[in-house]
Short mmCIF file of C-alpha atoms in Angstrom, two decimals:
data_model
loop_
_atom_site.label_atom_id
_atom_site.label_comp_id
_atom_site.label_asym_id
_atom_site.label_seq_id
_atom_site.Cartn_x
_atom_site.Cartn_y
_atom_site.Cartn_z
CA MET A 652 28.01 16.49 -24.86
CA PRO A 653 24.33 16.49 -23.84
CA ARG A 654 21.79 17.92 -26.23
CA TRP A 655 19.67 20.19 -24.07
CA LYS A 656 15.97 20.77 -24.68
CA ALA A 657 14.65 24.30 -25.01
CA LEU A 658 13.61 25.73 -21.65
CA PRO A 659 9.89 26.50 -21.16
CA ASP A 660 8.85 29.98 -22.35
CA GLU A 661 6.95 30.72 -19.13
CA LEU A 662 10.06 30.07 -16.97
CA ASP A 663 11.03 32.97 -14.70
CA PRO A 664 14.14 34.82 -16.04
CA GLN A 665 16.00 34.25 -12.75
CA ILE A 666 15.33 30.51 -12.88
CA ARG A 667 16.20 30.41 -16.58
CA GLU A 668 19.59 32.01 -15.90
CA PHE A 669 20.31 29.60 -13.03
CA THR A 670 19.33 26.52 -15.11
CA SER A 671 21.51 27.71 -17.99
CA GLN A 672 24.44 28.05 -15.58
CA LEU A 673 23.94 24.46 -14.42
CA ARG A 674 23.99 23.29 -18.02
CA ARG A 675 27.24 25.17 -18.69
CA LEU A 676 28.86 23.53 -15.64
CA VAL A 677 27.87 20.06 -16.87
CA ASP A 678 29.09 20.86 -20.39
CA ARG A 679 32.48 22.09 -19.17
CA SER A 680 32.95 19.02 -16.96
CA GLY A 681 32.45 16.70 -19.95
CA LEU A 682 30.21 14.44 -17.84
CA SER A 683 26.95 12.88 -19.00
CA VAL A 684 23.79 13.32 -16.98
CA ALA A 685 24.11 9.72 -15.84
CA SER A 686 27.66 10.35 -14.60
CA VAL A 687 26.55 13.49 -12.77
CA ALA A 688 23.80 11.44 -11.09
CA ASP A 689 26.28 8.71 -10.11
CA ARG A 690 28.77 11.14 -8.58
CA THR A 691 26.31 13.42 -6.78
CA GLY A 692 24.01 10.72 -5.39
CA TYR A 693 20.89 12.23 -7.01
CA SER A 694 19.03 10.18 -9.63
CA LYS A 695 19.35 10.71 -13.37
CA THR A 696 15.61 11.41 -13.61
CA SER A 697 15.94 14.19 -11.04
CA TRP A 698 18.90 15.81 -12.83
CA GLU A 699 16.98 15.74 -16.11
CA ARG A 700 14.18 17.67 -14.39
CA TYR A 701 16.66 20.11 -12.84
CA LEU A 702 18.52 20.79 -16.13
CA ASN A 703 15.30 21.17 -18.14
CA GLY A 704 13.73 23.74 -15.78
CA ARG A 705 10.88 21.49 -14.68
CA LEU A 706 12.01 21.32 -11.04
CA LEU A 707 14.29 23.49 -8.92
CA ALA A 708 17.28 21.49 -7.67
CA PRO A 709 17.61 21.27 -3.86
CA LYS A 710 20.56 23.01 -2.24
CA GLY A 711 22.24 19.68 -1.48
CA ALA A 712 22.30 18.74 -5.16
CA ILE A 713 23.83 22.11 -6.05
CA VAL A 714 26.61 21.72 -3.50
CA ALA A 715 27.30 18.18 -4.78
CA LEU A 716 27.47 19.43 -8.39
CA ALA A 717 29.88 22.17 -7.40
CA GLU A 718 32.19 19.56 -5.82
CA VAL A 719 31.99 17.28 -8.87
CA THR A 720 32.70 20.08 -11.38
CA GLY A 721 35.28 21.94 -9.26
CA THR A 722 33.11 25.07 -8.96
CA ASN A 723 33.11 27.47 -6.02
CA PRO A 724 30.00 26.39 -4.07
CA VAL A 725 29.54 29.87 -2.54
CA HIS A 726 28.85 31.53 -5.91
CA LEU A 727 26.62 28.69 -7.08
CA THR A 728 24.53 28.64 -3.90
CA THR A 729 24.10 32.44 -4.15
CA MET A 730 22.56 31.99 -7.60
CA TRP A 731 20.45 29.13 -6.21
CA GLU A 732 19.05 31.36 -3.45
CA LEU A 733 17.93 33.94 -6.02
CA ALA A 734 16.35 31.23 -8.16
CA GLU A 735 14.64 29.69 -5.10
CA ARG A 736 13.00 33.06 -4.30
CA ALA A 737 11.80 33.39 -7.90
CA TRP A 738 10.45 29.84 -7.77
CA SER A 739 8.56 30.63 -4.55
CA ARG A 740 7.07 33.77 -6.10
CA SER A 741 5.89 31.76 -9.10
CA GLU A 742 4.23 29.19 -6.85
CA MET A 743 2.60 32.00 -4.80
CA ARG A 744 1.15 33.58 -7.95
CA HIS A 745 -0.16 30.19 -9.02
CA ASP A 746 -1.74 29.62 -5.60
CA MET A 747 -3.37 33.07 -5.65
CA THR A 748 -4.79 32.42 -9.12
CA MET A 749 -6.25 29.09 -8.02
CA GLU A 750 -7.66 30.70 -4.86
CA ALA A 751 -9.35 33.41 -6.93
CA ILE A 752 -10.88 30.73 -9.16
CA ARG A 753 -12.18 28.79 -6.15
CA ILE A 754 -13.69 31.95 -4.63
CA SER A 755 -15.41 32.81 -7.92
CA GLN A 756 -16.81 29.28 -8.18
CA ALA A 757 -18.03 29.40 -4.56
CA ARG A 758 -19.81 32.70 -5.15
CA ALA A 759 -21.47 31.35 -8.29
CA ALA A 760 -22.59 28.23 -6.42
CA LEU A 761 -24.08 30.29 -3.57
CA SER A 762 -25.92 32.50 -6.06
CA GLU A 763 -27.47 29.42 -7.67
CA LEU A 764 -28.53 28.08 -4.26
CA ALA A 765 -30.11 31.40 -3.22
CA GLY A 766 -32.07 31.76 -6.50
CA PRO A 767 -33.95 34.95 -7.41
CA SER A 768 -34.66 37.21 -4.44
CA SER A 769 -38.20 36.90 -3.15
CA GLY A 770 -40.40 39.78 -2.09
CA GLY A 771 -43.09 42.06 -3.51
CA GLY A 772 -41.32 44.23 -6.09
CA GLY A 773 -44.53 45.27 -7.90
CA ARG A 774 -47.12 47.87 -7.07
CA ALA A 775 -50.44 47.54 -5.35
CA ARG A 776 -53.69 48.24 -7.11
CA GLY A 777 -53.83 51.60 -5.35
CA GLY A 778 -50.63 52.75 -7.17
CA GLY A 779 -48.48 53.39 -4.03
CA PRO A 780 -45.04 51.73 -3.52
CA ARG A 781 -44.93 48.60 -1.35
CA THR A 782 -42.78 48.95 1.78
CA GLY A 783 -41.15 46.32 3.94
CA VAL A 784 -39.63 44.36 0.99
CA ALA A 785 -37.00 41.82 2.02
CA GLY A 786 -33.39 42.93 1.48
CA PRO A 787 -30.33 40.74 0.77
CA ALA A 788 -30.15 37.26 2.28
CA GLY A 789 -29.45 37.37 5.99
CA VAL A 790 -31.05 40.85 6.51
CA SER A 791 -34.49 40.98 8.08
CA PRO A 792 -36.87 43.35 6.31
CA SER A 793 -38.14 46.35 8.25
CA VAL A 794 -41.90 46.64 8.53
CA PRO A 795 -43.40 49.87 9.86
CA PRO A 796 -45.74 49.60 12.89
CA GLN A 797 -49.29 48.92 11.79
CA PRO A 798 -52.55 50.16 13.44
CA THR A 799 -55.13 47.77 14.71
CA ALA A 800 -58.53 47.40 13.19
CA THR A 801 -60.04 49.13 16.24
CA ASP A 802 -57.76 52.15 15.75
CA VAL A 803 -58.88 52.50 12.15
CA ARG A 804 -62.58 52.10 12.96
CA ASP A 805 -62.60 54.46 15.97
CA ALA A 806 -60.37 57.26 14.59
CA SER A 807 -61.86 60.75 15.10
CA GLY A 808 -62.41 63.38 12.44
CA SER A 809 -59.58 65.65 13.67
CA GLY A 810 -56.83 63.08 13.95
CA ASN A 811 -55.96 59.35 14.00
CA SER A 812 -53.70 56.82 15.69
CA TRP A 813 -50.67 58.18 13.77
CA GLY A 814 -51.35 61.75 14.88
CA VAL A 815 -52.04 62.91 11.28
CA ALA A 816 -54.71 65.61 10.96
CA HIS A 817 -57.35 65.26 8.27
CA PRO A 818 -57.14 67.98 5.64
CA ASP A 819 -60.78 67.53 4.75
CA ALA A 820 -63.50 67.17 7.37
CA GLY A 821 -65.54 65.22 4.82
CA TYR A 822 -63.17 62.28 5.11
CA PRO A 823 -62.72 61.38 8.76
CA GLY A 824 -60.54 58.53 9.89
CA ALA A 825 -57.00 57.44 8.97
CA TYR A 826 -57.47 57.57 5.20
CA GLY A 827 -57.99 61.17 4.26
CA PRO A 828 -56.68 62.47 0.91
CA GLY A 829 -52.87 62.51 0.89
CA ALA A 830 -52.55 60.37 4.07
CA PRO A 831 -50.47 57.16 3.65
CA ALA A 832 -52.34 53.87 3.87
CA ALA A 833 -51.33 51.15 6.31
CA GLY A 834 -48.63 48.94 4.83
CA GLY A 835 -47.74 51.56 2.15
CA TYR A 836 -50.49 50.65 -0.32
CA GLY A 837 -51.70 54.17 -1.02
CA PRO A 838 -55.15 55.67 -0.28
CA PRO A 839 -58.10 53.34 -0.72
CA PRO A 840 -61.00 54.15 -3.04
CA VAL A 841 -63.13 57.02 -1.73
CA GLU A 842 -66.55 55.94 -0.57
CA PRO A 843 -69.62 58.18 -0.75
CA SER A 844 -70.12 60.16 2.43
CA GLY A 845 -73.11 59.38 4.58
CA PRO A 846 -75.56 61.94 5.94
CA GLY A 847 -73.89 64.68 7.88
CA GLY A 848 -70.49 64.28 6.17
CA GLY A 849 -69.53 61.09 8.06
CA SER A 850 -68.13 58.05 6.27
CA GLY A 851 -70.30 54.98 5.87
CA ARG A 852 -69.69 51.59 7.43
CA PRO A 853 -68.83 49.86 4.10
CA ALA A 854 -65.76 52.14 3.72
CA GLY A 855 -64.55 51.24 7.24
CA LYS A 856 -64.79 47.53 6.44
CA ARG A 857 -62.76 47.98 3.28
CA ARG A 858 -60.07 49.83 5.22
CA THR A 859 -59.84 47.01 7.75
CA ALA A 860 -59.53 44.44 4.95
CA MET A 861 -56.80 46.44 3.24
CA PHE A 862 -54.86 46.62 6.50
CA LEU A 863 -55.11 42.85 7.06
CA VAL A 864 -53.95 42.15 3.50
CA GLY A 865 -50.95 44.47 3.92
CA ALA A 866 -49.96 42.86 7.25
CA LEU A 867 -50.26 39.39 5.74
CA GLY A 868 -48.08 40.38 2.76
CA ALA A 869 -45.38 41.73 5.09
CA LEU A 870 -45.36 38.49 7.10
CA VAL A 871 -44.95 36.46 3.89
CA VAL A 872 -41.96 38.60 2.87
CA VAL A 873 -40.33 38.16 6.30
CA ALA A 874 -40.87 34.39 6.21
CA ALA A 875 -39.33 34.14 2.72
CA GLY A 876 -36.24 36.10 3.79
CA LEU A 877 -35.72 33.93 6.88
CA TYR A 878 -36.14 30.75 4.81
CA VAL A 879 -33.42 31.77 2.33
CA THR A 880 -31.05 32.73 5.17
CA GLU A 881 -31.55 29.45 7.07
CA THR A 882 -31.15 27.41 3.85
CA GLN A 883 -27.79 29.01 3.11
CA GLY A 884 -26.66 28.47 6.73
CA ASP A 885 -27.55 24.78 6.47
CA LYS A 886 -25.54 24.47 3.24
CA LYS A 887 -22.48 26.02 4.88
CA GLU A 888 -22.74 23.80 7.96
CA ALA A 889 -23.04 20.70 5.78
CA ARG A 890 -19.61 21.20 4.24
CA PRO A 891 -17.26 18.32 5.15
CA SER A 892 -14.41 19.13 7.46
CA PRO A 893 -10.85 18.80 6.12
CA SER A 894 -9.47 15.30 6.17
CA PRO A 895 -6.72 14.38 8.67
CA THR A 896 -4.31 13.85 5.76
CA VAL A 897 -4.55 17.45 4.64
CA THR A 898 -4.00 18.74 8.17
CA LYS A 899 -0.98 16.52 8.62
CA GLU A 900 0.64 17.58 5.33
CA ALA A 901 0.13 21.26 6.24
CA GLN A 902 2.41 20.72 9.27
CA LEU A 903 5.29 19.20 7.27
CA PRO A 904 8.61 21.11 6.93
CA PRO A 905 8.97 23.51 3.98
CA GLY A 906 9.58 21.64 0.72
CA VAL A 907 8.26 18.29 2.00
CA LYS A 908 5.08 17.35 0.12
CA CYS A 909 4.03 13.97 1.53
CA SER A 910 4.26 11.70 4.56
CA GLY A 911 3.45 8.02 5.13
CA LYS A 912 0.83 6.56 2.82
CA SER A 913 0.65 9.70 0.70
CA CYS A 914 4.28 9.03 -0.37
CA ALA A 915 3.57 5.54 -1.74
CA GLY A 916 4.76 5.16 -5.34
CA LYS A 917 6.20 8.70 -5.54
CA ASP A 918 9.68 10.00 -6.34
CA ALA A 919 11.65 10.97 -3.21
CA GLU A 920 13.39 13.87 -4.98
CA VAL A 921 10.19 15.37 -6.32
CA MET A 922 8.38 15.11 -2.94
CA GLY A 923 11.27 16.70 -1.03
CA CYS A 924 12.12 13.59 1.03
CA SER A 925 15.80 13.30 0.05
CA GLY A 926 18.79 15.57 0.57
CA ASP A 927 19.47 16.35 4.23
CA LEU A 928 16.37 14.38 5.36
CA VAL A 929 17.56 10.93 4.21
CA THR A 930 19.75 8.32 5.88
CA THR A 931 21.03 4.89 4.80
CA ALA A 932 19.18 2.33 6.94
CA GLY A 933 20.97 -0.73 5.52
CA SER A 934 23.26 -1.84 2.68
CA VAL A 935 24.76 -4.96 1.14
CA VAL A 936 27.27 -5.62 -1.65
CA VAL A 937 26.08 -7.85 -4.52
CA GLY A 938 28.92 -8.60 -6.92
CA ALA A 939 30.36 -5.21 -7.84
CA ALA A 940 27.14 -3.36 -7.01
CA THR A 941 25.91 -1.98 -3.71
CA VAL A 942 22.22 -1.95 -2.77
CA GLU A 943 20.90 0.35 -0.01
CA VAL A 944 17.74 1.10 1.93
CA ARG A 945 17.27 4.89 1.86
CA TYR A 946 14.99 6.13 4.69
CA SER A 947 13.37 9.50 5.49
CA GLU A 948 11.95 9.80 9.01
CA VAL A 949 10.14 13.06 8.18
CA CYS A 950 8.36 11.46 5.19
CA ALA A 951 7.90 8.09 6.97
CA ALA A 952 8.98 6.37 3.75
CA ALA A 953 11.86 4.34 2.30
CA TRP A 954 13.20 3.53 -1.17
CA GLY A 955 15.93 1.36 -2.68
CA ARG A 956 19.11 2.50 -4.43
CA VAL A 957 21.73 0.49 -6.33
CA THR A 958 25.10 1.96 -7.28
CA GLN A 959 28.06 0.69 -9.36
CA ALA A 960 25.54 -1.37 -11.30
CA THR A 961 25.42 -2.24 -15.02
CA GLN A 962 22.69 -2.17 -17.62
CA GLY A 963 19.90 -4.61 -16.78
CA ASP A 964 20.57 -4.80 -13.02
CA THR A 965 17.45 -4.28 -10.91
CA VAL A 966 16.77 -2.93 -7.42
CA GLU A 967 13.67 -3.63 -5.31
CA ILE A 968 12.31 -2.16 -2.04
CA SER A 969 9.55 -3.90 -0.01
CA SER A 970 7.69 -3.27 3.22
CA GLY A 971 4.77 -5.51 4.07
CA ALA A 972 2.43 -5.53 1.07
CA SER A 973 4.12 -2.49 -0.55
CA GLN A 974 6.80 -3.08 -3.17
CA GLU A 975 8.59 -0.90 -5.79
CA THR A 976 11.16 -1.90 -8.45
CA ASP A 977 13.53 -0.07 -10.80
CA SER A 978 16.35 -1.04 -13.14
CA VAL A 979 19.40 0.38 -14.91
CA ASP A 980 18.13 0.88 -18.45
CA ALA A 981 20.52 3.16 -20.37
CA PRO A 982 24.05 2.16 -21.36
CA GLY A 983 26.59 3.84 -19.11
CA ASP A 984 24.18 4.32 -16.20
CA THR A 985 25.35 2.87 -12.89
CA VAL A 986 22.63 4.11 -10.49
CA ALA A 987 18.95 3.28 -10.13
CA TYR A 988 16.32 4.34 -7.58
CA THR A 989 12.92 2.90 -6.75
CA MET A 990 9.82 4.89 -5.86
CA MET A 991 8.94 5.19 -2.14
CA VAL A 992 7.02 2.78 0.10
CA PRO A 993 5.47 3.94 3.42
CA VAL A 994 7.10 2.58 6.60
CA ALA A 995 6.68 3.17 10.32
CA SER A 996 10.41 2.69 10.94
CA ALA A 997 13.59 2.04 8.95
CA THR A 998 13.72 -1.61 10.04
CA GLU A 999 10.47 -2.42 8.17
CA ALA A 1000 12.03 -1.95 4.70
CA LYS A 1001 14.22 -4.44 2.83
CA ALA A 1002 16.13 -3.72 -0.40
CA CYS A 1003 17.34 -6.36 -2.89
CA ALA A 1004 19.41 -6.24 -6.08
CA VAL A 1005 19.56 -8.75 -8.92
CA LEU A 1006 22.53 -8.66 -11.35
CA ALA A 1007 21.60 -9.20 -14.98
CA ALA A 1008 24.96 -10.71 -16.01
CA THR A 1009 25.15 -13.47 -13.37
CA GLY A 1010 21.62 -13.64 -11.90
CA GLU A 1011 23.11 -13.12 -8.45
CA LYS A 1012 20.73 -11.65 -5.87
CA GLY A 1013 21.44 -9.98 -2.56
CA CYS A 1014 19.22 -8.31 0.05
CA THR A 1015 19.70 -6.17 3.14
CA ASP A 1016 18.89 -7.65 6.52
#
């Protein structure tokens, strides 16, 4: 009787119950794992994965096991459907976790590319808050309309270009006490009044200079914001497009994980290429053994299988420069499978078997 390994702790309860039921069926039948593989047509390696909870058995393998053990296939396939749903939920949770990790990494990478936000966050010498600071990347900063130097110089004592009345006749122009300065820099230093209460020419020059400095600062902030936005856009456009292989695999039937070259050297059971998708493209009898070319059109791949073999017998599959080999290693085993080779059609593959006892070799056409 097989000595089963402990099932993984993280296994879903529904899958654990289904796997335990498969073990009980094998135990009651009195068959070894190798015998189950021989009678069901699925490899010993695959059955070890199924019975240890590392891989969910396909429906075809479950129906074959029910026939071998004399079990009602209806009840067994009902349990398989429940386990298959649990397996799909586990894979979905894993995919969502990986997606969340990738999103977090992408956000961190974009933050590093953007660097610290630029813009004037400090205060001007006049003490007033600076307006028109750039917002988040991709948002243009808003800059209030600014007066021209002529407007500032020619403003009358009762009003100015903004329509703000002067509270004090001693300070004509746009910069009376309490009036906002152009660009949000606060009121400029008060200059001594000239004869008759009018402001002197030096104060007007200083106002014009302050206006020009504020306008220049706003332009610098706008340019910095646009630079960051365009840099991030260039980074996104430079990302490579998905490869044709990924697009092709995304269109494969459910459960099939490879096609063509991506199947080279991989197990047909694990990649979902066997079961109902496989056909026997050629076979030949070598002594008491039979060697076959197993072909999956969906996966565009083939592999070799030898049955009724003995310990030491080998099986080989070849197609062009691709070649895979396997052998019957354990005593009592009678079946061996090779890994897959990519093929364009079933006629490209050739399978051979070599018997260890006699050295006899035979190949398919």
